[in-house]
mmCIF file of C-alpha atoms (C1' of nucleotides) in Angstrom:
data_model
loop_
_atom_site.group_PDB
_atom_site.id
_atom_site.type_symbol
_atom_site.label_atom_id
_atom_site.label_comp_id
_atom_site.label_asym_id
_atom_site.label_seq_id
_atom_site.Cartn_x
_atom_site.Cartn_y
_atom_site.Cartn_z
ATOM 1 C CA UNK A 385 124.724 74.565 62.951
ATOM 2 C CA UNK A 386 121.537 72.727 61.698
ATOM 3 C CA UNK A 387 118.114 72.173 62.376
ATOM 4 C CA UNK A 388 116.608 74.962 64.126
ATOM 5 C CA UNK A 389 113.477 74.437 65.826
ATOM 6 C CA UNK A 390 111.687 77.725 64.931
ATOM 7 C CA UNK A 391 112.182 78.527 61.542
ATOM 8 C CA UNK A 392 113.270 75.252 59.885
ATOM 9 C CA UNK A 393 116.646 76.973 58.088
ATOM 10 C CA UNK A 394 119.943 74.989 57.956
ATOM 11 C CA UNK A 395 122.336 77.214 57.359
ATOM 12 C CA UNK A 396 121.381 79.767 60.506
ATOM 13 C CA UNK A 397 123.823 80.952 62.331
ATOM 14 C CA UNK A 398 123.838 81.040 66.708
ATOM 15 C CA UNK A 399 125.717 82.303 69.576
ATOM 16 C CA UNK A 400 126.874 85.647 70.011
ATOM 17 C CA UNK A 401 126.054 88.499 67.358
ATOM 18 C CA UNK A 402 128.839 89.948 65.591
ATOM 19 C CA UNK A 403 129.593 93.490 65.215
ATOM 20 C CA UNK A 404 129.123 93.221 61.782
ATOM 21 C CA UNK A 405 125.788 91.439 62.392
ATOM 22 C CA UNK A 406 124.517 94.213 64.796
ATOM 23 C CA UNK A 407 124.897 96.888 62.273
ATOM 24 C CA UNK A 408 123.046 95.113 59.379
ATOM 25 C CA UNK A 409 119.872 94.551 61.810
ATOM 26 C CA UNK A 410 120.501 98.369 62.333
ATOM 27 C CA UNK A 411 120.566 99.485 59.233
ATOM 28 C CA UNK A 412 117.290 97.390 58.064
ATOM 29 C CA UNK A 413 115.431 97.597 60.966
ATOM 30 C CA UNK A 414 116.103 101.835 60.413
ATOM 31 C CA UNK A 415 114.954 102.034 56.948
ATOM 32 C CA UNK A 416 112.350 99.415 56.923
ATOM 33 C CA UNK A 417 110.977 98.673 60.395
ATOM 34 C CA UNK A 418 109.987 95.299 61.019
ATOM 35 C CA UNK A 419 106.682 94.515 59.759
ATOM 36 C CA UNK A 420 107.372 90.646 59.885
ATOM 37 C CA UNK A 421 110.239 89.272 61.736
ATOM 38 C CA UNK A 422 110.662 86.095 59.720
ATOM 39 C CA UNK A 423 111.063 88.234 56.578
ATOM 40 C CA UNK A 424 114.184 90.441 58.399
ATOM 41 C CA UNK A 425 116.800 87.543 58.135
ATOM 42 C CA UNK A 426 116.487 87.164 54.460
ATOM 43 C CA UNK A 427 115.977 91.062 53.453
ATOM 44 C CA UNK A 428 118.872 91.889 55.930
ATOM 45 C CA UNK A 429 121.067 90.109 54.359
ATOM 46 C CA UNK A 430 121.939 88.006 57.628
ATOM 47 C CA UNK A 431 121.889 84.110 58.699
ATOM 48 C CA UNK A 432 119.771 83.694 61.668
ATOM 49 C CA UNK A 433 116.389 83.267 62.295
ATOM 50 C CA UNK A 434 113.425 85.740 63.206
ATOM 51 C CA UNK A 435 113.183 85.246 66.538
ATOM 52 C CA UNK A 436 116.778 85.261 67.084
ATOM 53 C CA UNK A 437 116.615 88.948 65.162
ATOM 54 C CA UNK A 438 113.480 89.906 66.969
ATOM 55 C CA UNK A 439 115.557 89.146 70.789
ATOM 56 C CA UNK A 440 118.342 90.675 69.719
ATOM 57 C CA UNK A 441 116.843 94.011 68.489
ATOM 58 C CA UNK A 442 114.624 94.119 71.513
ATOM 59 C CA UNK A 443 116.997 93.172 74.435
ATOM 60 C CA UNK A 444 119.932 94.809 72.791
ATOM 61 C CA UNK A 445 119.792 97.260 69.339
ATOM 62 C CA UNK A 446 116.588 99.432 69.943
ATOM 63 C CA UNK A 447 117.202 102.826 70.220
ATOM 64 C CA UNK A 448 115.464 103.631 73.190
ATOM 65 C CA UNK A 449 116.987 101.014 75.123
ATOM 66 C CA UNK A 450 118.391 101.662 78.911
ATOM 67 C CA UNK A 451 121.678 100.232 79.593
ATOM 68 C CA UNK A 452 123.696 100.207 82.643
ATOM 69 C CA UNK A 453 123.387 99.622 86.645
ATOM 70 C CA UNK A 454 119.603 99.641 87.971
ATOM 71 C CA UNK A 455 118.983 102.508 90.427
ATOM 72 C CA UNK A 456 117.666 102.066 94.117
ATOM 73 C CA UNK A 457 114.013 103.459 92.581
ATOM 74 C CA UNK A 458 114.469 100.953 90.290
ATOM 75 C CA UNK A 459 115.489 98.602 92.215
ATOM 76 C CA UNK A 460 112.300 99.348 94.739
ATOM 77 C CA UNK A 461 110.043 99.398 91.851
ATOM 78 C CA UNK A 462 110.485 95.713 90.622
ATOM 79 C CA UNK A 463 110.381 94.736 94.146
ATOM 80 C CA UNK A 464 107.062 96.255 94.960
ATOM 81 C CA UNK A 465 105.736 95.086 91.230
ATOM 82 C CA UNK A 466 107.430 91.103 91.923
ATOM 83 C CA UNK A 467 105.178 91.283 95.244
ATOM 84 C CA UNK A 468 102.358 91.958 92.927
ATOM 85 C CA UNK A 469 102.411 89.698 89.440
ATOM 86 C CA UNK A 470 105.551 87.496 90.656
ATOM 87 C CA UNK A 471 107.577 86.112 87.520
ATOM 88 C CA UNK A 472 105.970 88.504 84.812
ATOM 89 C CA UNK A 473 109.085 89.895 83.911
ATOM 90 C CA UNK A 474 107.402 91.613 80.129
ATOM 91 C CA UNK A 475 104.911 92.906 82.478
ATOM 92 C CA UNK A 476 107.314 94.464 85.025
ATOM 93 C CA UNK A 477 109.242 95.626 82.412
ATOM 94 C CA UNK A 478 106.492 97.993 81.444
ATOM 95 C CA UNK A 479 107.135 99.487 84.408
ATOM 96 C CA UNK A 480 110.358 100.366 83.585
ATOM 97 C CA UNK A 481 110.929 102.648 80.794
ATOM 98 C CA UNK A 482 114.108 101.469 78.574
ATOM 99 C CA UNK A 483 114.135 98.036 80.335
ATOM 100 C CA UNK A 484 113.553 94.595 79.047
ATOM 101 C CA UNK A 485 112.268 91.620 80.407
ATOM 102 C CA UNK A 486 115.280 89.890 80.051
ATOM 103 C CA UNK A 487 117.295 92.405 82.073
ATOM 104 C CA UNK A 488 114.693 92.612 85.004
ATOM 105 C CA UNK A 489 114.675 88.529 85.038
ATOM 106 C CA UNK A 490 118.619 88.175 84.798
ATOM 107 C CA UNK A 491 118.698 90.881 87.365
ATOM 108 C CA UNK A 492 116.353 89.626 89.735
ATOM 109 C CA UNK A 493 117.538 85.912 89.505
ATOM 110 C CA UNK A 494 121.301 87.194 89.927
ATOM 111 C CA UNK A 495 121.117 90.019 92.608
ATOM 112 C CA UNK A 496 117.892 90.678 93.955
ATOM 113 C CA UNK A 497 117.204 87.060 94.913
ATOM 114 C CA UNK A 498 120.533 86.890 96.667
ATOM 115 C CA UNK A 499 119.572 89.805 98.854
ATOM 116 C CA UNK A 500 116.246 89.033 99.934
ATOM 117 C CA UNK A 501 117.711 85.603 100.643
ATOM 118 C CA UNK A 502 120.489 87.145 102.162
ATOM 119 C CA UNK A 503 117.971 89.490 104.518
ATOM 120 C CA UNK A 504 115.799 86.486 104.995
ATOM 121 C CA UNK A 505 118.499 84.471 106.779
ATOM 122 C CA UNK A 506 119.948 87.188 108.832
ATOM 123 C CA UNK A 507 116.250 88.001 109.931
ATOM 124 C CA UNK A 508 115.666 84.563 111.279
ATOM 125 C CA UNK A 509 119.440 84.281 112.556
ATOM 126 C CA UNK A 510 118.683 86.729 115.073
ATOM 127 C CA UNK A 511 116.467 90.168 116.579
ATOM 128 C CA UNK A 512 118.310 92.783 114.808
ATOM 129 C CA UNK A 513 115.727 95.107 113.458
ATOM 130 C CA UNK A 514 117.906 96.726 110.549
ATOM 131 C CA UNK A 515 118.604 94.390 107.115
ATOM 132 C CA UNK A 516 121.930 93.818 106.649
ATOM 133 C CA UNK A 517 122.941 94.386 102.630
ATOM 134 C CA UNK A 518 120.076 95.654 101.727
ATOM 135 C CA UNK A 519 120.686 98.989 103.119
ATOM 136 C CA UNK A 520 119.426 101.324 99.187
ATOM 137 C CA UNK A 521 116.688 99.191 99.253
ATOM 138 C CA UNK A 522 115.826 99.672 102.906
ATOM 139 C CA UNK A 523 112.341 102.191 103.093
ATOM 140 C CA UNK A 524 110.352 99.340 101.838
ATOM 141 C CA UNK A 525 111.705 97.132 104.208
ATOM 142 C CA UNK A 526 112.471 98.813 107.331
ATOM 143 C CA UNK A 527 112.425 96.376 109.527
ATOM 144 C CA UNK A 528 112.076 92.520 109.885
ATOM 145 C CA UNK A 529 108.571 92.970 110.847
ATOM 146 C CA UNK A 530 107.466 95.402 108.049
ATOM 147 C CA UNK A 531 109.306 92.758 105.930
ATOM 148 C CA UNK A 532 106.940 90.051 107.353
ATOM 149 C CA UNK A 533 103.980 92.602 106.591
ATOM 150 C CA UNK A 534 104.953 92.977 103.339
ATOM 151 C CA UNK A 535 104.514 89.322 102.666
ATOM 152 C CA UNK A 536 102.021 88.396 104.808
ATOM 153 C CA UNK A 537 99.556 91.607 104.961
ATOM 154 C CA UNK A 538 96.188 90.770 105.129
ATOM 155 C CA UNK A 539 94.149 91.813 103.118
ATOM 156 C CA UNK A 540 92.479 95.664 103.729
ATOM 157 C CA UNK A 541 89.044 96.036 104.731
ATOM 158 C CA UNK A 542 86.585 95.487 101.851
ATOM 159 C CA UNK A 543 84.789 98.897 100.766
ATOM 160 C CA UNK A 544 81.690 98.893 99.821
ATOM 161 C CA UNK A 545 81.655 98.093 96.269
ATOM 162 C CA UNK A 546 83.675 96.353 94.444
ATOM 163 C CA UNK A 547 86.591 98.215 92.464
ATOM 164 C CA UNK A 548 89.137 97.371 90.277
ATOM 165 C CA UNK A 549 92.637 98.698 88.706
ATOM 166 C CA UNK A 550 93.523 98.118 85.175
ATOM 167 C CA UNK A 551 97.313 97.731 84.692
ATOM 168 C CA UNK A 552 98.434 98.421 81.860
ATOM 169 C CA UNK A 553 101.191 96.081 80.194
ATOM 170 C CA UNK A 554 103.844 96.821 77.555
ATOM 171 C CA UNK A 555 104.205 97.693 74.100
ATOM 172 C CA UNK A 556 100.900 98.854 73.488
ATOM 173 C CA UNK A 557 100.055 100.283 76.393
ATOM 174 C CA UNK A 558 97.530 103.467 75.563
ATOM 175 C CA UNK A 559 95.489 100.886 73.258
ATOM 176 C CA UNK A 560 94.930 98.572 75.663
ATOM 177 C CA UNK A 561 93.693 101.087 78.343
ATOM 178 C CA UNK A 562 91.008 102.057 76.214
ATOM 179 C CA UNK A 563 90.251 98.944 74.896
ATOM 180 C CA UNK A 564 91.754 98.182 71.010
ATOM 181 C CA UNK A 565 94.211 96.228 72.060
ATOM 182 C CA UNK A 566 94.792 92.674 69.906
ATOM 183 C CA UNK A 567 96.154 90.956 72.838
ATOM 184 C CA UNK A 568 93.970 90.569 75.920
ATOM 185 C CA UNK A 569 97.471 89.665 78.494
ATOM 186 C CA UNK A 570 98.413 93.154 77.228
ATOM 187 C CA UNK A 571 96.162 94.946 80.487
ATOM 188 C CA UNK A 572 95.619 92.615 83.367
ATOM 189 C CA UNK A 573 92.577 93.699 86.059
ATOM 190 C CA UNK A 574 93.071 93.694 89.330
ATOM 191 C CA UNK A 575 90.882 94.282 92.511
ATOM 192 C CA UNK A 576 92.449 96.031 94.649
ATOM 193 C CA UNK A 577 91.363 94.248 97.987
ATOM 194 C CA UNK A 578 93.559 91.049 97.131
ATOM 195 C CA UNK A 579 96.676 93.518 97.210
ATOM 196 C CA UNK A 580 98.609 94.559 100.153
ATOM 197 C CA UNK A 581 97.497 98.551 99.861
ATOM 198 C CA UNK A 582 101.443 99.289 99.923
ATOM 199 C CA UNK A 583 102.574 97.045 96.929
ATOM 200 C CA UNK A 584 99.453 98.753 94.305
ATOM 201 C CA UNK A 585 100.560 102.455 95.555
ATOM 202 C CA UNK A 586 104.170 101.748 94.807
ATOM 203 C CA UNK A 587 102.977 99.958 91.241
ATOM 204 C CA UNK A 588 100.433 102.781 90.937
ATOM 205 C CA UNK A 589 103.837 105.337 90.902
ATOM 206 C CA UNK A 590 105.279 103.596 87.808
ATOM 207 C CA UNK A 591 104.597 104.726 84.217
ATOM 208 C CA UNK A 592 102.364 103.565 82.577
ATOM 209 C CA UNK A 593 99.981 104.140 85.393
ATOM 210 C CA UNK A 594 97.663 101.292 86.834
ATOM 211 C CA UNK A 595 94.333 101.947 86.590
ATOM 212 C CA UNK A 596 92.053 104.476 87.004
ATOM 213 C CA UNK A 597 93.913 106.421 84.614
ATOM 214 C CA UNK A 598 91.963 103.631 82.210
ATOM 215 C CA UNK A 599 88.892 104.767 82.878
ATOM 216 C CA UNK A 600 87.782 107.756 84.762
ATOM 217 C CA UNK A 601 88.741 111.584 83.931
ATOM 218 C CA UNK A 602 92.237 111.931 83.360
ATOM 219 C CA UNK A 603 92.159 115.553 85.119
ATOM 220 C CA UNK A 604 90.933 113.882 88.117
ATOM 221 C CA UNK A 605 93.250 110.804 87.863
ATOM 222 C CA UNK A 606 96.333 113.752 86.969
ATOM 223 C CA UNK A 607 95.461 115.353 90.058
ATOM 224 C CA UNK A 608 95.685 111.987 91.913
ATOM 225 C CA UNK A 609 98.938 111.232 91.032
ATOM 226 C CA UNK A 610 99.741 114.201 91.670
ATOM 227 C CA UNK A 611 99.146 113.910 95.161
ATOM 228 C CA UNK A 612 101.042 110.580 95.317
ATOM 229 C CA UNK A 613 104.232 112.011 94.010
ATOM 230 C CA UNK A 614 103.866 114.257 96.391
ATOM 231 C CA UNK A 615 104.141 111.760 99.142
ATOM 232 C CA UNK A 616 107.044 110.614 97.519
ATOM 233 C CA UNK A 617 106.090 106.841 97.467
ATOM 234 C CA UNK A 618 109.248 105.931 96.194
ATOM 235 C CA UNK A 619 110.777 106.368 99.480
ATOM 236 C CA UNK A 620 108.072 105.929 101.808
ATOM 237 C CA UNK A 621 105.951 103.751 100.748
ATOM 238 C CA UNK A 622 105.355 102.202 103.903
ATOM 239 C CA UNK A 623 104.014 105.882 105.218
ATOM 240 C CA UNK A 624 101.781 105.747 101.755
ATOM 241 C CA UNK A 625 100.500 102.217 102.692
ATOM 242 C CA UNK A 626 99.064 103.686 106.114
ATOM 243 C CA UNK A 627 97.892 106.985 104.798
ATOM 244 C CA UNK A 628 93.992 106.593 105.185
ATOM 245 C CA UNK A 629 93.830 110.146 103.156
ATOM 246 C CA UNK A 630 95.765 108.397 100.072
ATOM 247 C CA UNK A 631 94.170 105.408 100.332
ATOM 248 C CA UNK A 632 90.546 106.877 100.972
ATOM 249 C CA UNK A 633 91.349 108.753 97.412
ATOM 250 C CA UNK A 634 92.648 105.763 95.993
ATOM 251 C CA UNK A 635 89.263 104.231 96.791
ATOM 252 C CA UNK A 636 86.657 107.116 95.846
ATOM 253 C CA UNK A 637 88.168 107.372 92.436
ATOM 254 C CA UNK A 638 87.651 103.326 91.994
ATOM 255 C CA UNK A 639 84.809 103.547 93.366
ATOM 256 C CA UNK A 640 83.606 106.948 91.413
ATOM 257 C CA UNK A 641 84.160 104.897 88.150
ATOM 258 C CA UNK A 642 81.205 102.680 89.102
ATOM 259 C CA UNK A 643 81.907 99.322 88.023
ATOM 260 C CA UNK A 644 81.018 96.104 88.530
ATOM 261 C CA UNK A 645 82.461 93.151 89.122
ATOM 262 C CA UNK A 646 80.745 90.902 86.091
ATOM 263 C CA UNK A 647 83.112 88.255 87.023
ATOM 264 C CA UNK A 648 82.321 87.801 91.361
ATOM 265 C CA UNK A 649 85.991 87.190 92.211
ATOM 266 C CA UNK A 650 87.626 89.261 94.117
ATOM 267 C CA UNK A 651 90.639 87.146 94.820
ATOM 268 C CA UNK A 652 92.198 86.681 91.751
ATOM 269 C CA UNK A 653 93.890 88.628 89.479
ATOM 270 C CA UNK A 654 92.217 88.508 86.100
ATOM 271 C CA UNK A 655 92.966 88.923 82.051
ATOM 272 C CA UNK A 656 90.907 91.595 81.071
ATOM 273 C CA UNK A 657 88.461 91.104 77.949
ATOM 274 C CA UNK A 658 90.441 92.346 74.970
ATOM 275 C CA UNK A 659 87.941 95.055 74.103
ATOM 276 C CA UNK A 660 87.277 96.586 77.928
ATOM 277 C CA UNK A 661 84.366 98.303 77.021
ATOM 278 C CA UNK A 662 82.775 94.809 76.935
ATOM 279 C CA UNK A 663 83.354 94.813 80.926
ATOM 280 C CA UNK A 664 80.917 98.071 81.053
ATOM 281 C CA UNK A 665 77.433 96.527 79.284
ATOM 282 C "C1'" DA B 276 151.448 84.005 86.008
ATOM 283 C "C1'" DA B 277 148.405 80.165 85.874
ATOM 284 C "C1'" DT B 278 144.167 78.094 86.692
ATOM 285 C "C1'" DA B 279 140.020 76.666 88.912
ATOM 286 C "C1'" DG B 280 135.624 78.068 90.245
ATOM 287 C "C1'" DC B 281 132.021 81.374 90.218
ATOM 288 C "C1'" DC B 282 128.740 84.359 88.271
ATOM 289 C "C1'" DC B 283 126.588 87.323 84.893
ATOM 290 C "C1'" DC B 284 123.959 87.953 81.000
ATOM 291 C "C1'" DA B 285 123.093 87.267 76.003
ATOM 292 C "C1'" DA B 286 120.871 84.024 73.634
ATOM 293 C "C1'" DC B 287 118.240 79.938 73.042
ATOM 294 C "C1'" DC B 288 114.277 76.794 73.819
ATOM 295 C "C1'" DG B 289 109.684 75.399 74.367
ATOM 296 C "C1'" DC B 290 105.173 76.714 75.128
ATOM 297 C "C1'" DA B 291 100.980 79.723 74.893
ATOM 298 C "C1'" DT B 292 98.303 82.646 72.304
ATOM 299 C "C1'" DG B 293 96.146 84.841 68.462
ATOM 300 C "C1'" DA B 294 95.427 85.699 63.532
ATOM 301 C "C1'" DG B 295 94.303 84.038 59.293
ATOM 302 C "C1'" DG B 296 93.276 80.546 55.906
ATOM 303 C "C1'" DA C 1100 86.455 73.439 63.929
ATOM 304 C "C1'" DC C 1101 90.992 72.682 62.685
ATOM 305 C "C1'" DC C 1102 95.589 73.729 61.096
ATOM 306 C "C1'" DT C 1103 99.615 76.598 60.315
ATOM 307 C "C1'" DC C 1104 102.364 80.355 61.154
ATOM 308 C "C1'" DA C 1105 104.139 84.414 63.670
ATOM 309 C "C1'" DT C 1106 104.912 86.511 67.844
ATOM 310 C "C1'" DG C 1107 105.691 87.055 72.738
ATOM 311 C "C1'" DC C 1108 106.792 85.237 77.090
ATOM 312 C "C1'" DG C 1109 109.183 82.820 80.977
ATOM 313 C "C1'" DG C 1110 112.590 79.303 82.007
ATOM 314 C "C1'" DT C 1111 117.090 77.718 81.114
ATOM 315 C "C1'" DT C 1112 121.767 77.368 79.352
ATOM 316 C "C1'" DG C 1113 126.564 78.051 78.551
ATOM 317 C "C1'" DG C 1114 130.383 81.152 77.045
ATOM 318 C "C1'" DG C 1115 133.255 84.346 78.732
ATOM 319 C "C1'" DG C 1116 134.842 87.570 82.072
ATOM 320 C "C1'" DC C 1117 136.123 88.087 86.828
ATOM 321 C "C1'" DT C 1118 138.033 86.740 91.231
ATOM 322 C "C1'" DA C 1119 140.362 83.990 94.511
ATOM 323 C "C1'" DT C 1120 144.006 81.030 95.376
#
DNA sequence: AATAGCCCCAACCGCATGAGG
DNA sequence: ACCTCATGCGGTTGGGGCTAT
């Protein structure tokens, strides 16, 4: 007990939350919200600090949380996503209703590590084709050379304008599509040409949807979607990556929503402008 | 049954960012 | 422009449960 580095208290307490503890953050957090979470501590009768409160009702107490074993889709899904943004575990997360960051990171440092590691070493110990212990995983990785395509794709033929995908992080998720939200790191852009076509299909499946859905009509982006589902990305995703009639749609709606590319890289993933409409004048 | 070693995951820490004064 | 404070994020830690011996 002591010092404590964010919030300056003496007498907070650490470690593991007691029942006792969980059910007074309930009960606050229920009939007050949490408007600021250096004020809950105090008003909730409990001796810790903010942040400490804020973790703990986030990775733990809220309602809507998701416990229990990932599923293979799952599973897939923060895959395809880690190809994408790597280490963003809030923003891969997003991706995954009723998940936290926390879980995804713990998860991917404990298990999903181990198994591409695992895969990695019997792929260079010998031939074999199939991936041993990875076997619910398996459509996006068929083989060791669609493995090695996965990470080493070049990059797909440039179209003739430049396009871009908005994705669409956490939290406040609708605002930030259109453009209100406070934080910029909330909606990252992304052209499209820097990604492996496979990787932003399987990203594009996830709720909240990358994208288009940002911009252009949200019949015509529905009706897109709809198609993909159809394909069932989630379990052929390689078959989606080398679909020239998905990808061709993929492409037209970009490219139907016309804009430009103020910035002239097309290799980088960017922050988006906190107000998006900014992007458009 | 005891215990040593491993591993998972809840929680903490430090840093980045943004808002507001 | 600068400072302070609150929040959110990714990296890291260590307690405790599990497993092997």
């Amino acid at each position: 007990m002591g010092h404590h580095s964010c919030c300056n208290q003496q007498k907070v307490k650490r470690g593991l939350w007691s029942p006792e503890e969980d059910e007074k953050l309930i009960r606050y957090i229920t009939a007050h919200g949490y408007g600021c979470w250096s004020e809950v501590p105090e008003k909730a009768g409990l001796q810790r600090c903010g942040k400490s409160c804020r973790l703990r009702w986030i990775n733990y107490l809220r309602p809507d949380i998701r416990r229990g074993r990932f599923t293979p889709e799952e599973e897939k899904l923060i895959i395809s996503l880690h190809e994408i943004v790597g280490n963003r575990w809030a923003h891969i997360a997003s991706h995954l209703p009723g998940r936290t960051d926390n879980e995804i990171k713990n998860y991917w440092n404990s298990w999903i590590k181990k198994k591409i590691h695992k895969s990695t070493m019997n792929v260079s110990k010998s031939a074999q084709s199939s991936i041993s212990g990875y076997d619910h995983v398996q459509p996006l990785f068929a083989s060791s050379d669609q493995l090695d395509a996965m990470l080493f794709v070049p990059p797909p033929p440039l179209p003739p304008s430049p396009l871009f995908m908005f994705d669409v992080g956490a939290g406040d998720t609708a605002t930030a599509a259109y453009g209100s939200s406070s934080r910029s790191s909330a909606c990252t852009m992304w052209n499209p040409c820097s990604q492996d076509q496979a990787s932003i299909v399987n990203a594009m499946a996830a709720p909240p949807f990358l994208a288009f859905g940002a911009c252009m009509d949200s019949s015509n982006f529905a009706a897109l979607v709809d198609d993909c589902m159809e394909s069932n990305i989630g379990d052929a995703s390689s078959e989606w990556s080398s679909s020239p009639l998905i990808w061709e749609q993929i492409q037209g709606a970009a490219i139907n929503l016309d804009i430009i590319n103020a910035a002239g890289d097309h290799h980088q993933p960017h922050q988006a402008p906190s107000n998006i409409d900014d992007m458009f004048t």
